[in-house]
XYZ file of C-alpha atoms in Angstrom:
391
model
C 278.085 282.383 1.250
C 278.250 282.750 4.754
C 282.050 282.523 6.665
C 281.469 283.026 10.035
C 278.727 282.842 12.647
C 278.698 286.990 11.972
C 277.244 286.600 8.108
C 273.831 284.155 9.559
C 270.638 285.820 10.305
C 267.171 285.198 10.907
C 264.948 286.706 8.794
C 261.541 285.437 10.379
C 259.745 283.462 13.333
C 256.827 281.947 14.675
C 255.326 281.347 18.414
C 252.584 279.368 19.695
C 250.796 280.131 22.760
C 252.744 278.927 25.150
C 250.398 277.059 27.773
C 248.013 273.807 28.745
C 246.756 273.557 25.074
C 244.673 271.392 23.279
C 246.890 271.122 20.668
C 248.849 267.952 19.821
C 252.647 268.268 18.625
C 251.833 267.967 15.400
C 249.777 271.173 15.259
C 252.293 272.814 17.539
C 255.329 272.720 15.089
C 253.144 273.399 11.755
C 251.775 276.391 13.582
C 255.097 277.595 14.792
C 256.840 277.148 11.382
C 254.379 277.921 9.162
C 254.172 281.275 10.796
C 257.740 281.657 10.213
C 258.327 281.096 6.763
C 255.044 283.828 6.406
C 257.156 286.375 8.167
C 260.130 285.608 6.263
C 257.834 285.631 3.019
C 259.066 281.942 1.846
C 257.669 279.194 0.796
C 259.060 275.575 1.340
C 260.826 275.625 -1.653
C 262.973 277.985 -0.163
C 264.091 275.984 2.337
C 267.028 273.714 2.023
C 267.405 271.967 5.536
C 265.084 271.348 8.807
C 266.548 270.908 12.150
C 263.714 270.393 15.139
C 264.705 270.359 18.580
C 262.608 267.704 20.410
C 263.115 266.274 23.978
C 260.253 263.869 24.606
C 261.434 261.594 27.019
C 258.275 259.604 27.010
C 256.266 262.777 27.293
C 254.151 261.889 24.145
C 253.679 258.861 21.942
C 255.770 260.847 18.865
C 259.343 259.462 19.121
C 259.607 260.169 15.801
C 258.927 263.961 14.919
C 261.260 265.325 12.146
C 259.098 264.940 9.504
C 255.571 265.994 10.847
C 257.141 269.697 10.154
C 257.403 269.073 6.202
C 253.140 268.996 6.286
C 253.661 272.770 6.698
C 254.263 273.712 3.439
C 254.476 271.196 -0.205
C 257.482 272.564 -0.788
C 259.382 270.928 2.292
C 258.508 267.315 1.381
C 261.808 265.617 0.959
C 264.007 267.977 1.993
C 266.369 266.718 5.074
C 264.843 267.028 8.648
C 266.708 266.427 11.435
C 265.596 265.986 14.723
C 268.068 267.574 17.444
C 268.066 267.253 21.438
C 270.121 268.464 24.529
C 268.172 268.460 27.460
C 266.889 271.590 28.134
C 269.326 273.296 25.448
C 267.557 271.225 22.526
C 266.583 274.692 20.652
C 269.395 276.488 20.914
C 271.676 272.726 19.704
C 269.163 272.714 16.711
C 269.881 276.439 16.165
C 273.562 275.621 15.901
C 272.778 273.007 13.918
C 271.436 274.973 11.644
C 274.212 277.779 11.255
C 276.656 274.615 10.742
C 274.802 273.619 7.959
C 274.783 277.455 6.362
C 278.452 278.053 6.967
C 279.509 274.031 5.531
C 277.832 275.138 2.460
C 274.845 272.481 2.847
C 272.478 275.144 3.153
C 271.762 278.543 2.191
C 268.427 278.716 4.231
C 267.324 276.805 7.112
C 264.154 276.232 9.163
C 264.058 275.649 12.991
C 261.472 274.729 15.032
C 261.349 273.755 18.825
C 258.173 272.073 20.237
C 257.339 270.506 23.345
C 253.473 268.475 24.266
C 253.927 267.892 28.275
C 250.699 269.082 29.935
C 249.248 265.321 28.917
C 251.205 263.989 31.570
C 250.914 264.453 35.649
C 253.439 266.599 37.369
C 255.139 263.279 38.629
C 255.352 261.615 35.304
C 256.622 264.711 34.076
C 259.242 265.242 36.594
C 260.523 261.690 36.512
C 260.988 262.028 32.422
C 262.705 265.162 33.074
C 265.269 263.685 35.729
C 266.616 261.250 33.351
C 268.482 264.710 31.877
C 270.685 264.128 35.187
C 273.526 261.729 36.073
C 272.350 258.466 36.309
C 275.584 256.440 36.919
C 275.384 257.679 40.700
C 272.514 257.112 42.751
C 272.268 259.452 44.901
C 272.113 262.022 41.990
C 269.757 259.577 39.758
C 267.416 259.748 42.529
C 267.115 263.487 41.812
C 264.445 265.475 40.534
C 265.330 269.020 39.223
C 264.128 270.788 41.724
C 265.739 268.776 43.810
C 268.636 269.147 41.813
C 268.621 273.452 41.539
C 267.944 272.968 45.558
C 271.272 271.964 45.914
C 272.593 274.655 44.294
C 270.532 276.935 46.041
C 271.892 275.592 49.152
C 275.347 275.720 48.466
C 274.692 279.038 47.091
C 273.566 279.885 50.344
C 276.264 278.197 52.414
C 278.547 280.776 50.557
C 277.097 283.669 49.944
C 274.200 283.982 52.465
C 270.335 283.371 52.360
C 269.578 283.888 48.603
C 265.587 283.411 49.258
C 264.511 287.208 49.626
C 266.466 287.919 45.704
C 264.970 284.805 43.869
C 261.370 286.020 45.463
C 262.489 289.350 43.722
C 263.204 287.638 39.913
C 259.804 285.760 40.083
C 257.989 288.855 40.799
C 259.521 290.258 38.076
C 259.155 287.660 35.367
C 255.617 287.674 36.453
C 255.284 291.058 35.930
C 256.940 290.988 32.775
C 254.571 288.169 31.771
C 251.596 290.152 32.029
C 252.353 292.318 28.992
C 253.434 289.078 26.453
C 250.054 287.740 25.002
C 252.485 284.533 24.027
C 252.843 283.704 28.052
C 251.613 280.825 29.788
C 250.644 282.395 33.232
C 249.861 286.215 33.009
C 248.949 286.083 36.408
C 250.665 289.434 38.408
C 252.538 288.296 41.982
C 254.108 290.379 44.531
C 257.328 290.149 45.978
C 255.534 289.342 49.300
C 253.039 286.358 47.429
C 256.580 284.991 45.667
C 258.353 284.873 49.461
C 255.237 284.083 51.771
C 255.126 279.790 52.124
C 251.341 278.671 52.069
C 249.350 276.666 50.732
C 249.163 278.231 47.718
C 253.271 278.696 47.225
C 254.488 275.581 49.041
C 258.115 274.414 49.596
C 258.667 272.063 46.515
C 262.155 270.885 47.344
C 263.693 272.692 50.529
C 264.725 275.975 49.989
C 262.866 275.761 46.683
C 259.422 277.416 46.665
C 256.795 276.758 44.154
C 257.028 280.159 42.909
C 260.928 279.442 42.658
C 259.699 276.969 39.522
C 259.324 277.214 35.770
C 256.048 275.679 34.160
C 255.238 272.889 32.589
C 253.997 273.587 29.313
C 253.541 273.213 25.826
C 254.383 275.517 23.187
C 256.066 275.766 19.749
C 258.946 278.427 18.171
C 260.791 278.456 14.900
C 262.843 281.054 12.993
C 264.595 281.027 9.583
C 267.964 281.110 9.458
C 270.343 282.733 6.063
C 273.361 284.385 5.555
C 273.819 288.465 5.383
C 273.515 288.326 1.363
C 270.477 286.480 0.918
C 268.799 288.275 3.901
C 269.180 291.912 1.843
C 265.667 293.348 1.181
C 263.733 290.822 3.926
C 261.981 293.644 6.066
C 262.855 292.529 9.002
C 266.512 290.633 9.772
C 268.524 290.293 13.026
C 272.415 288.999 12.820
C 274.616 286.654 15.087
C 277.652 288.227 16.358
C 278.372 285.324 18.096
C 277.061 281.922 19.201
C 279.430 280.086 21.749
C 278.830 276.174 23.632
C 280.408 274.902 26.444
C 279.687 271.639 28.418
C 280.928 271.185 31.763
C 280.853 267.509 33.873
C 277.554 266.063 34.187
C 278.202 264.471 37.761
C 277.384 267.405 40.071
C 280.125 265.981 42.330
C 283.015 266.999 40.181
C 281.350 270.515 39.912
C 281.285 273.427 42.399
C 277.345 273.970 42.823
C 277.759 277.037 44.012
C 279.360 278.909 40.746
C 278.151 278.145 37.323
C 281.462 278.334 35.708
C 280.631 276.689 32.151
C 277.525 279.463 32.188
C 280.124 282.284 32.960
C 282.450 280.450 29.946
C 280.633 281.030 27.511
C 279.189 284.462 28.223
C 282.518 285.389 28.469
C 283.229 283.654 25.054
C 280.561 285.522 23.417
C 281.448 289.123 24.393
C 284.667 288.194 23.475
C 283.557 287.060 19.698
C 281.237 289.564 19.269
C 283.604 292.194 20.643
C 280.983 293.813 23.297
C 280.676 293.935 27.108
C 278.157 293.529 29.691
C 277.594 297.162 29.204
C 276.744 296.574 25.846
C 273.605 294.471 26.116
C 270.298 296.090 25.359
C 268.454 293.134 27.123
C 269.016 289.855 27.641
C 266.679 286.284 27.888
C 268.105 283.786 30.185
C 267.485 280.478 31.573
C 265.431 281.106 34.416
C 264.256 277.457 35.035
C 264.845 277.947 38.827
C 265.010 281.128 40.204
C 268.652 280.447 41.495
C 269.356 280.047 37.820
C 268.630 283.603 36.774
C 270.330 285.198 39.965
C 273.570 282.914 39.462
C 273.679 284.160 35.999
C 273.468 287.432 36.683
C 277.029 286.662 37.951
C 277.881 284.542 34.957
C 276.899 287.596 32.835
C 279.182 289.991 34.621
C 276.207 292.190 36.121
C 277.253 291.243 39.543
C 280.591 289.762 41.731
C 280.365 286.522 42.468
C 278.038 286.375 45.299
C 276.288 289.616 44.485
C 273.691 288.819 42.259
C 271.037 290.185 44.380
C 272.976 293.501 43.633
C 271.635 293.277 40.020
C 267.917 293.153 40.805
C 268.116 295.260 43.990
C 269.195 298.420 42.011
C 266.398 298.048 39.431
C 269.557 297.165 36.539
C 267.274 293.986 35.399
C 264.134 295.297 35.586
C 261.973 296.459 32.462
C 262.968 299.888 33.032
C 266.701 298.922 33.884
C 269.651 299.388 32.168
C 269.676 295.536 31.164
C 266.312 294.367 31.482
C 266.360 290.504 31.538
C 263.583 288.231 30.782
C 261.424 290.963 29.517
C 259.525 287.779 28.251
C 258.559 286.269 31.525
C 261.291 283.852 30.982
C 260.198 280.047 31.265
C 259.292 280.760 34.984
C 256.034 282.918 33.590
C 256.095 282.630 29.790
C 256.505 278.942 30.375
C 259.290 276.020 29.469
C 258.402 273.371 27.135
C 261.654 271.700 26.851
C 262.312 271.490 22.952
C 260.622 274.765 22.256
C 262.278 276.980 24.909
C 266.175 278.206 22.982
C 264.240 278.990 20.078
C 261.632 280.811 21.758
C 264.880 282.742 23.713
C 265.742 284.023 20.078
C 262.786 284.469 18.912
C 262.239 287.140 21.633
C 265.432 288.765 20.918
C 264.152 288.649 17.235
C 261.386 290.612 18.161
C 263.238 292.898 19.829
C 266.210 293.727 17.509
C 263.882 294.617 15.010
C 261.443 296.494 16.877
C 258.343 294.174 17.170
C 258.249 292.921 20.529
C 254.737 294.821 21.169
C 254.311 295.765 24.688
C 257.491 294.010 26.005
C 259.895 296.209 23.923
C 262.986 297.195 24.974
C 263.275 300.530 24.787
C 267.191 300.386 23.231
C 267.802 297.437 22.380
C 271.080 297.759 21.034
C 272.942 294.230 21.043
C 271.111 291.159 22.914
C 272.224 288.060 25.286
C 270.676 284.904 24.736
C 271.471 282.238 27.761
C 270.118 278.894 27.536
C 271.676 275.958 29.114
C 270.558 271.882 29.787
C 270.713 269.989 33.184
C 272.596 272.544 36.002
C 275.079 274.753 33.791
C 275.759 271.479 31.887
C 275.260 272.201 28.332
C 275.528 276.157 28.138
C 274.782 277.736 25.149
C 275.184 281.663 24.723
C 274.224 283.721 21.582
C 274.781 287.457 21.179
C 272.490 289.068 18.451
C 271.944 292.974 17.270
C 270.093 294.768 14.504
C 271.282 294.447 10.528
């Protein structure tokens, strides 16, 4: 029986496409999780408990969703499904759902599964469901959208530290680059620094300084993974462990928070290294929550790769690149491999999954060592990091 977050490990995941699919949710999550109980070579049966991390928000029709996973297999009809959200950290919440339920003693295997349908809706409709993930008890922020939102931060960012345009045009060109060799990615399109900094019609200011290209996608997609503890996962070919898995929420009014530092991000980094005993230097890779461009260089900071202030230090000397000494987002992160809210935490550790145990395919790490999974809801609101290595 597991005691600690240390004895839980996932033993085996599935991925959609991420993308504009055809698919309806439905097909998304039995995809996703029948594909991980294959890999983890169980059936239903096996399974004790089902947490699914759903956001919705009007996006689709399905407001009810935590038992449309149990048609993946016989043997999950009537076992407990729970449906979990967070804003944009719904995976990763289900995910600790899941490890609560192993280490109560409620559960001795567990099956997660993220999924997200949004392409059926405009842009607009899709950015005014995803607002309602900010403060709505002030008006001035209700009448937000997220970009508008991470524009903020982008200015105070720049107020402070000086003009942090020329870096973020830097991280897309990377996760776009990255994108190109993950089959599972929803644009696999390559873009230059210069086509990721140049305004146009064709990479337009969205929300000033915010550029198109400064954007995650809109997108549908599925993840799951199977979660057990170190005992039962003996003889399962391939098996990654927690070493720790840390959440901290800060104030949702942004005007109680300093936009400009993403202290509950840095928090819990901080907590993790410190559980799992490991530094910065540590990491083999790490996925982050690249939903905004400013978001990946501010937590480059919150990770400890750069002062405060200096996180275009991090990409500038090539340390976050693929071939880096901490490549992050070797995925594409959601601004290439795409973001469909519910699916995107366990996607995050289903990458580092893939990597621990040496099947990421052309986006492998070359040492991948230990791992940093960030993923976070609303602006560094509900922060949620997970440090994983090889059994």
């Amino acid at each position: 029986m597991a005691s600690d977050i240390s004895d839980i490990c996932i033993i085996g995941t599935g991925h959609t496409r991420f993308g504009r699919l055809d698919d309806n949710l439905e097909t998304l999550i039995v995809t996703a999780s029948r594909e991980a109980l294959h890999e983890a070579g169980l059936s239903g049966d096996a399974i004790d408990a089902i947490f699914i991390s759903h956001f919705n928000s009007g996006l689709v029709r399905d407001s009810f969703v935590s038992s449309l996973v149990l048609q993946t297999d016989p043997g999950l009809r009537f076992k407990p499904s729970t449906r979990v959200e967070n804003a944009c950290a719904s995976g990763t919440a289900a995910i600790h759902a899941g490890m609560a339920a192993i280490l109560a003693g409620q559960a001795k295997r567990v099956l997660v599964v993220g999924a997200e349908k949004m392409t059926s809706r405009s842009t607009p409709e899709v950015t005014e469901a995803l607002a309602g993930a900010g403060y709505q008890n002030n008006p001035a922020e209700a009448a937000l959208s997220f970009p508008g939102v991470f524009a903020l931060a982008a200015q105070a960012y720049g107020e402070r530290h000086g003009d942090p345009l020329p870096a973020m045009a830097q991280i897309a060109s990377k996760n776009h680059m990255n994108a190109m060799a993950n089959p599972l990615a929803h644009m696999r399109r390559p873009m230059t620094v210069a086509d990721c900094a140049t305004i146009g019609d064709r990479n337009p200011v969205v929300a000033p300084p915010l550029r198109l290209t400064d954007c995650s996608l809109v997108s549908d997609g599925a993840a799951a993974l199977v979660l057990t503890s170190t005992d039962l996962a003996q003889g399962h070919e391939h098996v990654a462990r927690f070493r720790a898995a840390v959440q901290v929420n800060d104030l949702l009014p942004m005007s109680l928070r300093d936009l400009a530092a993403f202290e509950g991000p840095a928090r819990a980094i901080r907590r993790a290294y410190s559980e799992a005993g490991i530094g910065v230097d540590d990491l083999g890779f790490a996925e982050v929550h690249d939903c905004f461009t400013i978001a990946e260089l501010m937590i480059y900071e919150a990770m400890g790769l750069a002062e405060a202030g200096n996180g275009a230090e991090a990409i500038a000397s090539g340390r976050v690149l693929r071939e880096g000494r901490t490549p992050v987002n070797l995925s594409g992160g959601l601004k290439a491999k795409g973001h469909p809210i519910g699916a995107t935490g366990v996607s995050m550790h289903v990458m580092a999954f893939r990597q621990l145990t040496g099947n990421a395919g052309e986006i492998q790490a070359p040492n991948p060592r230990a791992g940093l999974v960030f993923n976070m809801g609303g602006v560094a609101v509900a922060n949620y990091a997970s440090i994983l290595s090889s059994c």
